[in-house]
Amino acid sequence: MSVFPSGEMAGDVFARLFSVLLENEQFVEKARKESLSVQLVHSKPDCRIFVSPEGVVLGDAAPFKPAITLKMTCDTAHALWLGRLPVPTAIATGKLRIRGRIAKVLELVPLLQPAFDRYPDIAAEAGL
């Protein structure tokens, strides 16, 4: 059974997480400079999240084609954000599949630190 009881709950938790990133000026500046947008396609339960410097959109309809698409289960995403599963390991083992430039993803991982720092609290507030 998944850590998340529903796709709606997963979407809410991850939307809050990505909102933390959008509060970080360094992340937003880099994302704008690199024209970075990301579509996260989570499964078990299903949940789609589109993130760009302009905001977070939940659901199937991305406002435009993302630069990068990340596919993984919600449990994999949960383990990544808790720091239990390193991003390179997730990529190497196929738990995280990337469409787009992998180098761009790895380059941005250090900028994700505020989200990694906040995720345990966000997950705990959601009862996970």
PDB file of C-alpha atoms in Angstrom:
ATOM      1  CA  MET A   1       0.000   0.000   0.000  1.00  0.00           C
ATOM      2  CA  SER A   2       1.202   3.498  -0.844  1.00  0.00           C
ATOM      3  CA  VAL A   3       2.209   6.074   1.739  1.00  0.00           C
ATOM      4  CA  PHE A   4      -0.480   8.285   0.168  1.00  0.00           C
ATOM      5  CA  PRO A   5      -4.089   7.097   0.452  1.00  0.00           C
ATOM      6  CA  SER A   6      -5.172   9.122  -2.620  1.00  0.00           C
ATOM      7  CA  GLY A   7      -3.850  11.027  -5.594  1.00  0.00           C
ATOM      8  CA  GLU A   8      -5.573  14.122  -4.277  1.00  0.00           C
ATOM      9  CA  MET A   9      -3.643  13.970  -1.014  1.00  0.00           C
ATOM     10  CA  ALA A  10      -0.363  13.371  -2.868  1.00  0.00           C
ATOM     11  CA  GLY A  11      -1.096  16.351  -5.116  1.00  0.00           C
ATOM     12  CA  ASP A  12      -1.808  18.571  -2.120  1.00  0.00           C
ATOM     13  CA  VAL A  13       1.406  17.551  -0.331  1.00  0.00           C
ATOM     14  CA  PHE A  14       3.617  17.948  -3.401  1.00  0.00           C
ATOM     15  CA  ALA A  15       1.969  21.242  -4.396  1.00  0.00           C
ATOM     16  CA  ARG A  16       2.809  22.613  -0.934  1.00  0.00           C
ATOM     17  CA  LEU A  17       6.366  21.336  -1.356  1.00  0.00           C
ATOM     18  CA  PHE A  18       6.871  23.030  -4.722  1.00  0.00           C
ATOM     19  CA  SER A  19       5.346  26.234  -3.388  1.00  0.00           C
ATOM     20  CA  VAL A  20       8.290  26.282  -0.948  1.00  0.00           C
ATOM     21  CA  LEU A  21      10.668  26.258  -3.914  1.00  0.00           C
ATOM     22  CA  LEU A  22       8.811  29.082  -5.609  1.00  0.00           C
ATOM     23  CA  GLU A  23       9.373  31.206  -2.507  1.00  0.00           C
ATOM     24  CA  ASN A  24      13.140  30.796  -3.017  1.00  0.00           C
ATOM     25  CA  GLU A  25      14.415  33.635  -5.228  1.00  0.00           C
ATOM     26  CA  GLN A  26      17.558  31.734  -6.233  1.00  0.00           C
ATOM     27  CA  PHE A  27      15.496  28.779  -7.488  1.00  0.00           C
ATOM     28  CA  VAL A  28      13.012  30.987  -9.368  1.00  0.00           C
ATOM     29  CA  GLU A  29      15.808  33.047 -10.953  1.00  0.00           C
ATOM     30  CA  LYS A  30      17.641  29.911 -12.138  1.00  0.00           C
ATOM     31  CA  ALA A  31      14.402  28.334 -13.397  1.00  0.00           C
ATOM     32  CA  ARG A  32      13.565  31.468 -15.402  1.00  0.00           C
ATOM     33  CA  LYS A  33      17.100  31.759 -16.793  1.00  0.00           C
ATOM     34  CA  GLU A  34      17.062  28.103 -17.872  1.00  0.00           C
ATOM     35  CA  SER A  35      13.415  28.187 -19.079  1.00  0.00           C
ATOM     36  CA  LEU A  36      12.820  25.328 -16.680  1.00  0.00           C
ATOM     37  CA  SER A  37       9.416  23.769 -16.280  1.00  0.00           C
ATOM     38  CA  VAL A  38       8.797  20.313 -14.881  1.00  0.00           C
ATOM     39  CA  GLN A  39       5.895  17.892 -15.232  1.00  0.00           C
ATOM     40  CA  LEU A  40       5.874  15.308 -12.447  1.00  0.00           C
ATOM     41  CA  VAL A  41       3.892  12.212 -13.296  1.00  0.00           C
ATOM     42  CA  HIS A  42       3.394  10.159 -10.154  1.00  0.00           C
ATOM     43  CA  SER A  43       1.662   6.792  -9.949  1.00  0.00           C
ATOM     44  CA  LYS A  44       0.297   4.553  -7.185  1.00  0.00           C
ATOM     45  CA  PRO A  45      -1.778   6.720  -6.617  1.00  0.00           C
ATOM     46  CA  ASP A  46      -1.903   8.813  -9.782  1.00  0.00           C
ATOM     47  CA  CYS A  47      -1.012  12.455  -9.445  1.00  0.00           C
ATOM     48  CA  ARG A  48       0.308  15.021 -11.942  1.00  0.00           C
ATOM     49  CA  ILE A  49       2.006  18.266 -11.024  1.00  0.00           C
ATOM     50  CA  PHE A  50       3.323  20.969 -13.332  1.00  0.00           C
ATOM     51  CA  VAL A  51       5.901  23.369 -11.873  1.00  0.00           C
ATOM     52  CA  SER A  52       7.305  26.483 -13.509  1.00  0.00           C
ATOM     53  CA  PRO A  53       8.600  29.805 -12.173  1.00  0.00           C
ATOM     54  CA  GLU A  54       5.032  31.087 -12.589  1.00  0.00           C
ATOM     55  CA  GLY A  55       3.486  28.543 -10.223  1.00  0.00           C
ATOM     56  CA  VAL A  56       2.219  25.038  -9.542  1.00  0.00           C
ATOM     57  CA  VAL A  57      -0.640  23.434 -11.474  1.00  0.00           C
ATOM     58  CA  LEU A  58      -2.245  20.154 -10.424  1.00  0.00           C
ATOM     59  CA  GLY A  59      -3.927  17.816 -12.881  1.00  0.00           C
ATOM     60  CA  ASP A  60      -3.475  16.476 -16.386  1.00  0.00           C
ATOM     61  CA  ALA A  61      -3.518  19.789 -18.249  1.00  0.00           C
ATOM     62  CA  ALA A  62      -0.054  21.367 -18.215  1.00  0.00           C
ATOM     63  CA  PRO A  63      -0.246  25.005 -19.375  1.00  0.00           C
ATOM     64  CA  PHE A  64       2.559  24.327 -21.888  1.00  0.00           C
ATOM     65  CA  LYS A  65       5.009  21.578 -22.824  1.00  0.00           C
ATOM     66  CA  PRO A  66       7.437  21.016 -19.928  1.00  0.00           C
ATOM     67  CA  ALA A  67      11.211  21.123 -20.419  1.00  0.00           C
ATOM     68  CA  ILE A  68      11.540  18.042 -18.216  1.00  0.00           C
ATOM     69  CA  THR A  69       9.151  15.235 -17.307  1.00  0.00           C
ATOM     70  CA  LEU A  70       9.833  13.125 -14.231  1.00  0.00           C
ATOM     71  CA  LYS A  71       7.998   9.831 -13.758  1.00  0.00           C
ATOM     72  CA  MET A  72       7.984   7.858 -10.518  1.00  0.00           C
ATOM     73  CA  THR A  73       5.666   6.374  -7.939  1.00  0.00           C
ATOM     74  CA  CYS A  74       4.425   8.552  -5.087  1.00  0.00           C
ATOM     75  CA  ASP A  75       6.379   6.337  -2.693  1.00  0.00           C
ATOM     76  CA  THR A  76       9.583   6.979  -4.652  1.00  0.00           C
ATOM     77  CA  ALA A  77       8.914  10.728  -4.554  1.00  0.00           C
ATOM     78  CA  HIS A  78       8.278  10.504  -0.806  1.00  0.00           C
ATOM     79  CA  ALA A  79      11.589   8.647  -0.279  1.00  0.00           C
ATOM     80  CA  LEU A  80      13.465  11.157  -2.476  1.00  0.00           C
ATOM     81  CA  TRP A  81      12.155  14.182  -0.584  1.00  0.00           C
ATOM     82  CA  LEU A  82      12.848  12.578   2.799  1.00  0.00           C
ATOM     83  CA  GLY A  83      16.444  12.030   1.672  1.00  0.00           C
ATOM     84  CA  ARG A  84      16.160   8.258   1.963  1.00  0.00           C
ATOM     85  CA  LEU A  85      16.754   7.750  -1.769  1.00  0.00           C
ATOM     86  CA  PRO A  86      19.411   9.860  -3.524  1.00  0.00           C
ATOM     87  CA  VAL A  87      18.402  11.248  -6.930  1.00  0.00           C
ATOM     88  CA  PRO A  88      21.335   9.600  -8.805  1.00  0.00           C
ATOM     89  CA  THR A  89      20.427   6.225  -7.269  1.00  0.00           C
ATOM     90  CA  ALA A  90      16.776   6.645  -8.229  1.00  0.00           C
ATOM     91  CA  ILE A  91      17.823   7.404 -11.814  1.00  0.00           C
ATOM     92  CA  ALA A  92      20.324   4.527 -11.982  1.00  0.00           C
ATOM     93  CA  THR A  93      17.814   1.976 -10.644  1.00  0.00           C
ATOM     94  CA  GLY A  94      14.984   3.145 -12.911  1.00  0.00           C
ATOM     95  CA  LYS A  95      12.791   4.292 -10.033  1.00  0.00           C
ATOM     96  CA  LEU A  96      12.961   7.799 -11.491  1.00  0.00           C
ATOM     97  CA  ARG A  97      12.563   8.154 -15.250  1.00  0.00           C
ATOM     98  CA  ILE A  98      13.402  11.452 -16.884  1.00  0.00           C
ATOM     99  CA  ARG A  99      12.371  12.828 -20.243  1.00  0.00           C
ATOM    100  CA  GLY A 100      14.507  15.841 -21.057  1.00  0.00           C
ATOM    101  CA  ARG A 101      18.078  16.710 -20.153  1.00  0.00           C
ATOM    102  CA  ILE A 102      19.228  14.660 -17.153  1.00  0.00           C
ATOM    103  CA  ALA A 103      22.190  17.005 -16.696  1.00  0.00           C
ATOM    104  CA  LYS A 104      19.772  19.905 -16.161  1.00  0.00           C
ATOM    105  CA  VAL A 105      17.966  17.931 -13.451  1.00  0.00           C
ATOM    106  CA  LEU A 106      21.196  17.036 -11.646  1.00  0.00           C
ATOM    107  CA  GLU A 107      22.390  20.650 -11.903  1.00  0.00           C
ATOM    108  CA  LEU A 108      19.245  21.835 -10.100  1.00  0.00           C
ATOM    109  CA  VAL A 109      19.353  19.294  -7.258  1.00  0.00           C
ATOM    110  CA  PRO A 110      21.421  21.602  -4.974  1.00  0.00           C
ATOM    111  CA  LEU A 111      18.819  24.367  -5.460  1.00  0.00           C
ATOM    112  CA  LEU A 112      16.148  22.000  -4.158  1.00  0.00           C
ATOM    113  CA  GLN A 113      17.628  22.008  -0.646  1.00  0.00           C
ATOM    114  CA  PRO A 114      14.904  24.249   0.847  1.00  0.00           C
ATOM    115  CA  ALA A 115      12.310  21.703  -0.294  1.00  0.00           C
ATOM    116  CA  PHE A 116      14.320  18.787   1.100  1.00  0.00           C
ATOM    117  CA  ASP A 117      14.583  20.682   4.400  1.00  0.00           C
ATOM    118  CA  ARG A 118      10.836  21.364   4.603  1.00  0.00           C
ATOM    119  CA  TYR A 119       9.424  18.103   3.259  1.00  0.00           C
ATOM    120  CA  PRO A 120       9.567  16.142   6.547  1.00  0.00           C
ATOM    121  CA  ASP A 121       7.419  18.826   8.211  1.00  0.00           C
ATOM    122  CA  ILE A 122       5.017  19.028   5.271  1.00  0.00           C
ATOM    123  CA  ALA A 123       4.648  15.226   5.265  1.00  0.00           C
ATOM    124  CA  ALA A 124       4.157  15.118   9.050  1.00  0.00           C
ATOM    125  CA  GLU A 125       1.475  17.852   8.883  1.00  0.00           C
ATOM    126  CA  ALA A 126      -0.339  15.686   6.314  1.00  0.00           C
ATOM    127  CA  GLY A 127      -0.181  12.697   8.670  1.00  0.00           C
ATOM    128  CA  LEU A 128       2.440  10.759   6.710  1.00  0.00           C
TER     129      LEU A 128
END
